[in-house]
Amino acid sequence: MLAKKQIQGLPPYAPGKPIEDVKREYGLETVIKMASNENPYGASPAVAKAIAAGASKTFLYPDGYGTALRKALAAKHKVDEGQLILGNGTDEVIQLLCRSFLTPETNTVMATPSFSQYKLNATIEGATIKEITVKEDGSHDLDAMLAAIDDQTRIVWVCNPNNPNGVALGEAELKTFLDAVPTTCLVVVDEAYYEYVELDDFPNSVALLNAYPQLVVLRTFSKAYGLAGLRVGYGISQREIARQIEPVRLPFNNNIFAHTAALAALEDEAFIAACKQKNSVEKAKLRAFFEARGMFVFPSETNFLLVETGIPGDVVFQAFLENGFILRSGEALGYPTAIRISIGNEAENDAFIEKAPEILDQLRASLGA
Ligand SMILES: Cc1ncc(COP(=O)(O)O)c(C=O)c1O
């Protein structure tokens, strides 16, 4: 019995090694994970209280509509509740969009390298995938993406800032693009790292929703809000798009802790502002470290850096792993001689900066690089 054609041969998601496994395998006392762009400062203290308060309610199904969270998000973004699509992480919203709009007769346009879930979900739906290589500076080639759109294109993905390189597009570029994309094709702007962005002319994409019926904006609680483990993300679109997707969503796709934690996290704006500020300082420190050693670092508007080391990413990954640092190899991310490093907290970054020169020098010596 064979599963449908599109998924035969698809590799399962390869999660990073858990910290405890790495400790055991390499006999390490401390292991620092800088691989998944999580918030190294955790979540707002209000989150733990909200979760404790919900502990006696586990026998009840969650509110399938997510009414309270919807109301809070609608107020925050000054949109109607019906414009929101709540997901079990943004990952699920991406899946819902693909499931709702892509078929084997359609195609979808995306940048490459970019976030892997667009391609994976489009593949599962059997849609034709048109990948447009990012420009040398790491930014989306919007002209080439536009040229790739045809009558059968149903979704074009704009990852802003882009994962894995952290590069962001400005408002003028995005608007010019939106003006040109036909309204028969969704423009999904994935802003998973929105809270970290410092770019002056970063688009206020939610404000553009009224003008562009094909626009969908994605946000997540997994990064700056520190709720990656609870799985909450959402999309915002015009009502008509959200309405069509709703029946595809699992009835109880966010659990009660996800709802209450996201609500509590949303209210603590001071926590997000503090994390953004610390991330900015720590990012500059790490960037300076790599640049001082002659490595190219992409200009990142996120909480991670993509660094060209000139050494195969898997080799660098392994060397750091054995020394207690879990990074991401660029090999699976479309940058074979780069590593992606999540910005840690001050102590984590200092530990990295102390140890990294020795590891890199040893690597270069052993490779004759
Ligand atoms: C660009 C981008 N979009 C979406 C996601 C998925 O986020 P979530 O945890 O909300 O599913 C990530 C996570 O790494 C991401 O980098």
CSV table of C-alpha atoms and ligand atoms in Angstrom, one decimal:
chain,number,residue,atom,x,y,z
A,1,MET,CA,0.0,0.0,0.0
A,2,LEU,CA,1.7,3.2,-1.2
A,3,ALA,CA,0.9,6.7,0.1
A,4,LYS,CA,0.1,9.3,-2.5
A,5,LYS,CA,2.7,10.0,-5.1
A,6,GLN,CA,3.8,13.5,-3.8
A,7,ILE,CA,4.9,12.2,-0.4
A,8,GLN,CA,6.8,9.1,-1.5
A,9,GLY,CA,10.5,9.7,-0.8
A,10,LEU,CA,9.9,12.9,1.2
A,11,PRO,CA,12.2,12.8,4.2
A,12,PRO,CA,10.6,13.4,7.6
A,13,TYR,CA,11.5,16.6,9.5
A,14,ALA,CA,14.9,16.1,11.1
A,15,PRO,CA,14.7,17.8,14.5
A,16,GLY,CA,17.9,19.1,16.2
A,17,LYS,CA,19.5,16.9,18.8
A,18,PRO,CA,18.0,17.4,22.3
A,19,ILE,CA,20.4,19.1,24.8
A,20,GLU,CA,20.4,16.1,27.1
A,21,ASP,CA,21.4,13.7,24.3
A,22,VAL,CA,24.3,16.0,23.3
A,23,LYS,CA,25.6,16.1,26.9
A,24,ARG,CA,25.5,12.4,27.2
A,25,GLU,CA,27.0,11.6,23.8
A,26,TYR,CA,30.0,14.0,24.2
A,27,GLY,CA,30.4,13.9,27.9
A,28,LEU,CA,29.6,17.6,28.3
A,29,GLU,CA,28.3,19.4,31.4
A,30,THR,CA,26.9,22.4,29.6
A,31,VAL,CA,25.4,22.6,26.2
A,32,ILE,CA,24.1,25.8,24.7
A,33,LYS,CA,21.5,25.6,22.0
A,34,MET,CA,21.7,28.4,19.4
A,35,ALA,CA,19.9,26.5,16.6
A,36,SER,CA,16.2,27.2,16.5
A,37,ASN,CA,15.8,31.0,17.0
A,38,GLU,CA,14.0,30.6,20.3
A,39,ASN,CA,14.0,33.4,22.8
A,40,PRO,CA,17.0,33.0,25.2
A,41,TYR,CA,15.2,35.1,27.8
A,42,GLY,CA,12.2,32.7,28.0
A,43,ALA,CA,8.7,34.2,28.1
A,44,SER,CA,7.0,36.9,30.1
A,45,PRO,CA,6.7,35.8,33.8
A,46,ALA,CA,2.9,36.3,33.3
A,47,VAL,CA,2.9,33.2,31.1
A,48,ALA,CA,3.8,30.8,33.9
A,49,LYS,CA,1.1,32.2,36.1
A,50,ALA,CA,-1.5,31.9,33.3
A,51,ILE,CA,-0.5,28.3,32.7
A,52,ALA,CA,-0.7,27.4,36.4
A,53,ALA,CA,-4.2,29.0,36.5
A,54,GLY,CA,-5.3,26.8,33.6
A,55,ALA,CA,-4.0,23.5,35.1
A,56,SER,CA,-7.4,22.6,36.7
A,57,LYS,CA,-9.2,23.0,33.3
A,58,THR,CA,-7.5,20.2,31.3
A,59,PHE,CA,-10.6,18.0,31.2
A,60,LEU,CA,-12.4,20.6,29.1
A,61,TYR,CA,-11.9,21.0,25.4
A,62,PRO,CA,-10.4,24.3,24.5
A,63,ASP,CA,-12.5,27.1,22.9
A,64,GLY,CA,-12.2,26.0,19.3
A,65,TYR,CA,-12.7,29.5,18.0
A,66,GLY,CA,-10.1,30.9,20.4
A,67,THR,CA,-12.4,33.8,21.2
A,68,ALA,CA,-10.4,35.5,23.9
A,69,LEU,CA,-7.1,35.4,22.0
A,70,ARG,CA,-8.9,36.4,18.8
A,71,LYS,CA,-10.4,39.5,20.5
A,72,ALA,CA,-7.0,40.5,21.9
A,73,LEU,CA,-5.2,40.0,18.6
A,74,ALA,CA,-8.0,41.9,16.7
A,75,ALA,CA,-7.7,44.8,19.2
A,76,LYS,CA,-3.9,44.8,18.9
A,77,HIS,CA,-3.9,44.9,15.1
A,78,LYS,CA,-7.0,47.0,14.7
A,79,VAL,CA,-8.6,44.3,12.5
A,80,ASP,CA,-11.9,42.4,12.7
A,81,GLU,CA,-11.9,39.1,14.6
A,82,GLY,CA,-13.0,37.3,11.4
A,83,GLN,CA,-9.7,38.4,9.7
A,84,LEU,CA,-7.7,36.1,11.9
A,85,ILE,CA,-6.6,32.5,11.2
A,86,LEU,CA,-5.2,30.9,14.4
A,87,GLY,CA,-2.8,28.1,14.0
A,88,ASN,CA,-0.8,25.5,16.0
A,89,GLY,CA,2.2,27.6,15.2
A,90,THR,CA,2.6,29.5,12.0
A,91,ASP,CA,3.6,26.2,10.6
A,92,GLU,CA,0.0,25.1,10.7
A,93,VAL,CA,-1.2,28.4,9.1
A,94,ILE,CA,1.2,27.6,6.2
A,95,GLN,CA,-0.2,24.1,6.0
A,96,LEU,CA,-3.8,25.5,6.0
A,97,LEU,CA,-3.1,28.0,3.2
A,98,CYS,CA,-1.5,25.2,1.1
A,99,ARG,CA,-4.3,22.8,1.8
A,100,SER,CA,-6.9,25.5,1.0
A,101,PHE,CA,-5.4,27.0,-2.2
A,102,LEU,CA,-3.0,24.6,-3.8
A,103,THR,CA,-3.9,21.7,-6.1
A,104,PRO,CA,-1.9,19.7,-8.7
A,105,GLU,CA,-3.3,22.1,-11.3
A,106,THR,CA,-1.8,25.1,-9.6
A,107,ASN,CA,1.6,26.5,-8.9
A,108,THR,CA,3.3,28.5,-6.2
A,109,VAL,CA,6.2,30.9,-6.3
A,110,MET,CA,8.8,31.2,-3.5
A,111,ALA,CA,12.3,32.4,-2.9
A,112,THR,CA,15.2,30.0,-2.4
A,113,PRO,CA,16.8,29.7,0.1
A,114,SER,CA,13.8,30.4,2.3
A,115,PHE,CA,11.7,28.8,5.0
A,116,SER,CA,11.3,25.1,4.3
A,117,GLN,CA,7.7,24.7,5.1
A,118,TYR,CA,6.3,26.5,2.1
A,119,LYS,CA,7.9,24.0,-0.3
A,120,LEU,CA,7.1,21.0,1.9
A,121,ASN,CA,3.4,21.8,2.1
A,122,ALA,CA,3.1,22.8,-1.5
A,123,THR,CA,4.8,19.5,-2.5
A,124,ILE,CA,2.3,17.5,-0.4
A,125,GLU,CA,-0.6,19.3,-2.2
A,126,GLY,CA,1.0,18.3,-5.5
A,127,ALA,CA,1.4,21.9,-6.7
A,128,THR,CA,4.1,22.9,-9.1
A,129,ILE,CA,6.8,24.8,-7.2
A,130,LYS,CA,8.7,27.7,-8.8
A,131,GLU,CA,11.8,28.6,-6.8
A,132,ILE,CA,13.4,31.9,-7.4
A,133,THR,CA,17.0,32.3,-6.2
A,134,VAL,CA,17.5,35.2,-3.8
A,135,LYS,CA,19.8,38.0,-4.9
A,136,GLU,CA,23.5,38.1,-4.0
A,137,ASP,CA,22.7,40.3,-1.0
A,138,GLY,CA,20.2,37.7,0.3
A,139,SER,CA,17.1,39.6,-0.5
A,140,HIS,CA,14.1,38.3,-2.5
A,141,ASP,CA,14.3,38.9,-6.2
A,142,LEU,CA,10.8,40.3,-6.4
A,143,ASP,CA,11.0,41.1,-10.1
A,144,ALA,CA,11.9,37.6,-11.0
A,145,MET,CA,9.2,36.3,-8.6
A,146,LEU,CA,6.7,38.5,-10.3
A,147,ALA,CA,7.8,37.2,-13.8
A,148,ALA,CA,7.2,33.7,-12.5
A,149,ILE,CA,3.6,34.3,-11.6
A,150,ASP,CA,1.0,33.1,-14.2
A,151,ASP,CA,-2.7,32.4,-14.3
A,152,GLN,CA,-2.3,29.2,-12.3
A,153,THR,CA,-0.2,30.7,-9.5
A,154,ARG,CA,-2.2,30.7,-6.2
A,155,ILE,CA,0.4,31.6,-3.6
A,156,VAL,CA,3.6,33.6,-3.7
A,157,TRP,CA,5.6,33.5,-0.4
A,158,VAL,CA,7.5,36.5,0.9
A,159,CYS,CA,9.5,35.6,4.0
A,160,ASN,CA,10.2,39.0,5.6
A,161,PRO,CA,12.8,38.9,7.2
A,162,ASN,CA,13.9,35.8,5.4
A,163,ASN,CA,14.9,32.7,7.2
A,164,PRO,CA,17.8,31.5,6.9
A,165,ASN,CA,19.6,34.8,6.0
A,166,GLY,CA,17.7,37.4,8.1
A,167,VAL,CA,17.5,39.9,5.2
A,168,ALA,CA,14.4,42.1,5.1
A,169,LEU,CA,12.6,44.0,2.4
A,170,GLY,CA,11.3,47.6,2.8
A,171,GLU,CA,7.8,48.9,2.5
A,172,ALA,CA,8.2,50.5,-1.0
A,173,GLU,CA,9.5,47.3,-2.5
A,174,LEU,CA,6.7,45.3,-1.0
A,175,LYS,CA,4.0,47.7,-2.2
A,176,THR,CA,5.4,47.8,-5.7
A,177,PHE,CA,5.2,44.0,-5.7
A,178,LEU,CA,1.7,43.9,-4.3
A,179,ASP,CA,0.5,46.4,-6.9
A,180,ALA,CA,1.7,44.1,-9.6
A,181,VAL,CA,0.5,40.7,-8.3
A,182,PRO,CA,-2.9,39.7,-9.7
A,183,THR,CA,-5.7,39.3,-7.1
A,184,THR,CA,-6.0,35.7,-8.1
A,185,CYS,CA,-2.7,34.9,-6.3
A,186,LEU,CA,-2.2,35.2,-2.5
A,187,VAL,CA,0.8,37.1,-1.3
A,188,VAL,CA,1.8,35.5,2.0
A,189,VAL,CA,4.1,37.7,3.9
A,190,ASP,CA,5.7,35.6,6.7
A,191,GLU,CA,6.8,38.0,9.5
A,192,ALA,CA,7.8,35.4,12.1
A,193,TYR,CA,10.6,37.7,13.3
A,194,TYR,CA,8.6,40.9,13.2
A,195,GLU,CA,9.3,41.8,16.8
A,196,TYR,CA,13.0,41.9,16.3
A,197,VAL,CA,13.1,44.1,13.2
A,198,GLU,CA,14.9,47.4,13.4
A,199,LEU,CA,14.8,48.4,9.8
A,200,ASP,CA,13.3,52.0,9.5
A,201,ASP,CA,11.2,51.3,6.4
A,202,PHE,CA,10.1,47.8,7.3
A,203,PRO,CA,6.5,47.4,5.9
A,204,ASN,CA,3.5,48.0,8.1
A,205,SER,CA,1.9,45.1,6.3
A,206,VAL,CA,-1.2,44.8,8.5
A,207,ALA,CA,-2.1,48.4,7.5
A,208,LEU,CA,-1.8,47.3,3.9
A,209,LEU,CA,-4.5,44.6,4.3
A,210,ASN,CA,-7.4,46.9,3.3
A,211,ALA,CA,-5.8,47.9,0.1
A,212,TYR,CA,-4.7,44.4,-1.0
A,213,PRO,CA,-7.3,41.6,-1.0
A,214,GLN,CA,-4.6,39.0,-1.9
A,215,LEU,CA,-2.4,39.8,1.2
A,216,VAL,CA,-1.9,37.4,4.1
A,217,VAL,CA,0.4,38.4,7.0
A,218,LEU,CA,1.8,35.7,9.2
A,219,ARG,CA,3.0,36.2,12.8
A,220,THR,CA,4.1,33.8,15.6
A,221,PHE,CA,4.3,33.6,19.4
A,222,SER,CA,7.3,31.2,19.0
A,223,LYS,CA,10.1,33.7,18.7
A,224,ALA,CA,10.2,37.0,20.7
A,225,TYR,CA,7.1,35.9,22.8
A,226,GLY,CA,9.0,32.8,23.9
A,227,LEU,CA,6.2,30.3,23.4
A,228,ALA,CA,7.8,28.0,20.8
A,229,GLY,CA,6.9,25.0,23.0
A,230,LEU,CA,3.2,25.8,23.1
A,231,ARG,CA,2.6,26.3,19.3
A,232,VAL,CA,0.7,29.4,18.6
A,233,GLY,CA,0.9,31.4,15.3
A,234,TYR,CA,-1.6,33.3,13.2
A,235,GLY,CA,-2.4,34.8,9.9
A,236,ILE,CA,-4.3,38.0,9.2
A,237,SER,CA,-6.0,38.6,5.9
A,238,GLN,CA,-9.2,40.1,4.5
A,239,ARG,CA,-12.3,38.3,6.0
A,240,GLU,CA,-13.1,36.4,2.8
A,241,ILE,CA,-9.8,34.5,2.8
A,242,ALA,CA,-9.9,33.7,6.5
A,243,ARG,CA,-13.5,32.5,6.1
A,244,GLN,CA,-12.6,30.1,3.4
A,245,ILE,CA,-9.8,28.6,5.4
A,246,GLU,CA,-11.7,28.1,8.6
A,247,PRO,CA,-13.4,24.7,7.7
A,248,VAL,CA,-10.0,23.2,7.0
A,249,ARG,CA,-8.6,24.0,10.4
A,250,LEU,CA,-8.8,21.2,13.1
A,251,PRO,CA,-11.6,22.1,15.5
A,252,PHE,CA,-9.3,22.4,18.6
A,253,ASN,CA,-6.0,23.3,17.0
A,254,ASN,CA,-4.7,25.4,19.9
A,255,ASN,CA,-4.8,23.8,23.4
A,256,ILE,CA,-5.9,25.7,26.5
A,257,PHE,CA,-2.4,26.5,27.6
A,258,ALA,CA,-1.5,27.9,24.2
A,259,HIS,CA,-4.6,30.2,24.4
A,260,THR,CA,-4.0,31.5,28.0
A,261,ALA,CA,-0.2,31.8,27.6
A,262,ALA,CA,-0.5,33.7,24.3
A,263,LEU,CA,-3.0,36.1,25.9
A,264,ALA,CA,-0.7,36.7,28.9
A,265,ALA,CA,2.3,37.1,26.6
A,266,LEU,CA,0.5,39.6,24.4
A,267,GLU,CA,-0.2,41.9,27.3
A,268,ASP,CA,3.4,42.2,28.4
A,269,GLU,CA,4.7,44.6,25.9
A,270,ALA,CA,7.6,45.7,28.1
A,271,PHE,CA,9.0,42.1,28.0
A,272,ILE,CA,9.1,42.2,24.2
A,273,ALA,CA,10.7,45.6,24.1
A,274,ALA,CA,13.4,44.4,26.5
A,275,CYS,CA,14.1,41.3,24.5
A,276,LYS,CA,14.3,43.3,21.3
A,277,GLN,CA,16.8,45.7,22.9
A,278,LYS,CA,19.0,42.9,24.3
A,279,ASN,CA,18.9,41.0,21.1
A,280,SER,CA,20.1,44.1,19.2
A,281,VAL,CA,23.1,44.6,21.5
A,282,GLU,CA,24.0,40.9,21.5
A,283,LYS,CA,23.5,40.5,17.8
A,284,ALA,CA,25.9,43.4,17.2
A,285,LYS,CA,28.4,41.8,19.5
A,286,LEU,CA,28.3,38.4,17.7
A,287,ARG,CA,28.4,40.1,14.3
A,288,ALA,CA,31.5,42.1,15.3
A,289,PHE,CA,33.2,38.9,16.4
A,290,PHE,CA,32.6,37.1,13.1
A,291,GLU,CA,33.5,40.2,11.0
A,292,ALA,CA,36.7,40.7,13.0
A,293,ARG,CA,37.7,37.2,11.9
A,294,GLY,CA,37.0,38.0,8.3
A,295,MET,CA,33.8,36.2,7.9
A,296,PHE,CA,30.8,37.6,5.9
A,297,VAL,CA,27.6,38.0,8.0
A,298,PHE,CA,24.3,38.7,6.2
A,299,PRO,CA,22.5,41.9,7.5
A,300,SER,CA,20.0,40.3,9.8
A,301,GLU,CA,16.8,41.9,11.1
A,302,THR,CA,16.1,38.8,13.2
A,303,ASN,CA,17.4,36.9,16.3
A,304,PHE,CA,19.9,34.9,14.2
A,305,LEU,CA,22.9,35.4,12.0
A,306,LEU,CA,23.9,33.6,8.8
A,307,VAL,CA,27.7,33.5,8.7
A,308,GLU,CA,29.8,32.5,5.8
A,309,THR,CA,32.8,30.5,7.3
A,310,GLY,CA,34.1,29.1,4.0
A,311,ILE,CA,34.1,25.7,5.6
A,312,PRO,CA,31.3,23.1,4.9
A,313,GLY,CA,28.5,23.8,7.3
A,314,ASP,CA,28.2,20.2,8.5
A,315,VAL,CA,31.9,20.2,9.5
A,316,VAL,CA,31.5,23.4,11.5
A,317,PHE,CA,28.3,22.2,13.1
A,318,GLN,CA,29.9,19.0,14.2
A,319,ALA,CA,33.0,20.7,15.7
A,320,PHE,CA,30.8,23.1,17.7
A,321,LEU,CA,28.5,20.3,18.8
A,322,GLU,CA,31.4,18.4,20.3
A,323,ASN,CA,32.3,21.5,22.2
A,324,GLY,CA,28.8,22.1,23.6
A,325,PHE,CA,27.2,24.5,21.1
A,326,ILE,CA,24.3,23.4,18.9
A,327,LEU,CA,24.2,25.6,15.8
A,328,ARG,CA,22.5,25.0,12.4
A,329,SER,CA,24.6,23.9,9.4
A,330,GLY,CA,23.9,26.0,6.3
A,331,GLU,CA,24.1,22.8,4.2
A,332,ALA,CA,20.5,22.0,4.6
A,333,LEU,CA,19.5,25.6,4.4
A,334,GLY,CA,20.9,26.4,1.0
A,335,TYR,CA,24.2,28.0,2.1
A,336,PRO,CA,26.6,25.1,2.1
A,337,THR,CA,29.6,26.9,3.6
A,338,ALA,CA,27.7,28.9,6.2
A,339,ILE,CA,26.3,28.3,9.7
A,340,ARG,CA,23.2,29.9,11.2
A,341,ILE,CA,23.5,30.9,14.8
A,342,SER,CA,20.7,32.1,17.0
A,343,ILE,CA,21.5,35.1,19.2
A,344,GLY,CA,21.8,33.8,22.8
A,345,ASN,CA,21.7,35.7,26.0
A,346,GLU,CA,24.8,37.6,27.2
A,347,ALA,CA,26.4,34.6,29.0
A,348,GLU,CA,25.7,32.3,26.1
A,349,ASN,CA,27.2,34.6,23.5
A,350,ASP,CA,30.2,35.3,25.7
A,351,ALA,CA,30.8,31.6,26.1
A,352,PHE,CA,30.6,31.2,22.4
A,353,ILE,CA,33.0,34.1,21.7
A,354,GLU,CA,35.5,32.7,24.2
A,355,LYS,CA,35.5,29.2,22.7
A,356,ALA,CA,34.8,29.8,19.0
A,357,PRO,CA,38.3,31.1,18.0
A,358,GLU,CA,40.0,27.9,19.1
A,359,ILE,CA,37.4,25.7,17.4
A,360,LEU,CA,37.6,27.6,14.2
A,361,ASP,CA,41.4,27.7,14.2
A,362,GLN,CA,41.6,24.0,14.8
A,363,LEU,CA,39.1,23.4,12.0
A,364,ARG,CA,41.0,25.6,9.5
A,365,ALA,CA,44.3,23.9,10.5
A,366,SER,CA,42.9,20.4,10.0
A,367,LEU,CA,41.4,21.4,6.7
A,368,GLY,CA,44.4,23.3,5.5
A,369,ALA,CA,41.9,26.2,4.9
B,1,LIG,C1,10.1,32.3,8.7
B,1,LIG,C2,9.4,31.4,9.7
B,1,LIG,N1,8.1,31.2,9.5
B,1,LIG,C3,7.4,30.3,10.3
B,1,LIG,C4,8.1,29.7,11.3
B,1,LIG,C5,7.3,28.7,12.1
B,1,LIG,O1,7.0,29.2,13.4
B,1,LIG,P1,6.0,28.5,14.4
B,1,LIG,O2,6.8,28.1,15.5
B,1,LIG,O3,5.0,29.6,14.7
B,1,LIG,O4,5.3,27.4,13.7
B,1,LIG,C6,9.5,29.8,11.5
B,1,LIG,C7,10.2,29.1,12.6
B,1,LIG,O5,11.3,28.9,12.6
B,1,LIG,C8,10.2,30.7,10.7
B,1,LIG,O6,11.5,30.9,10.8
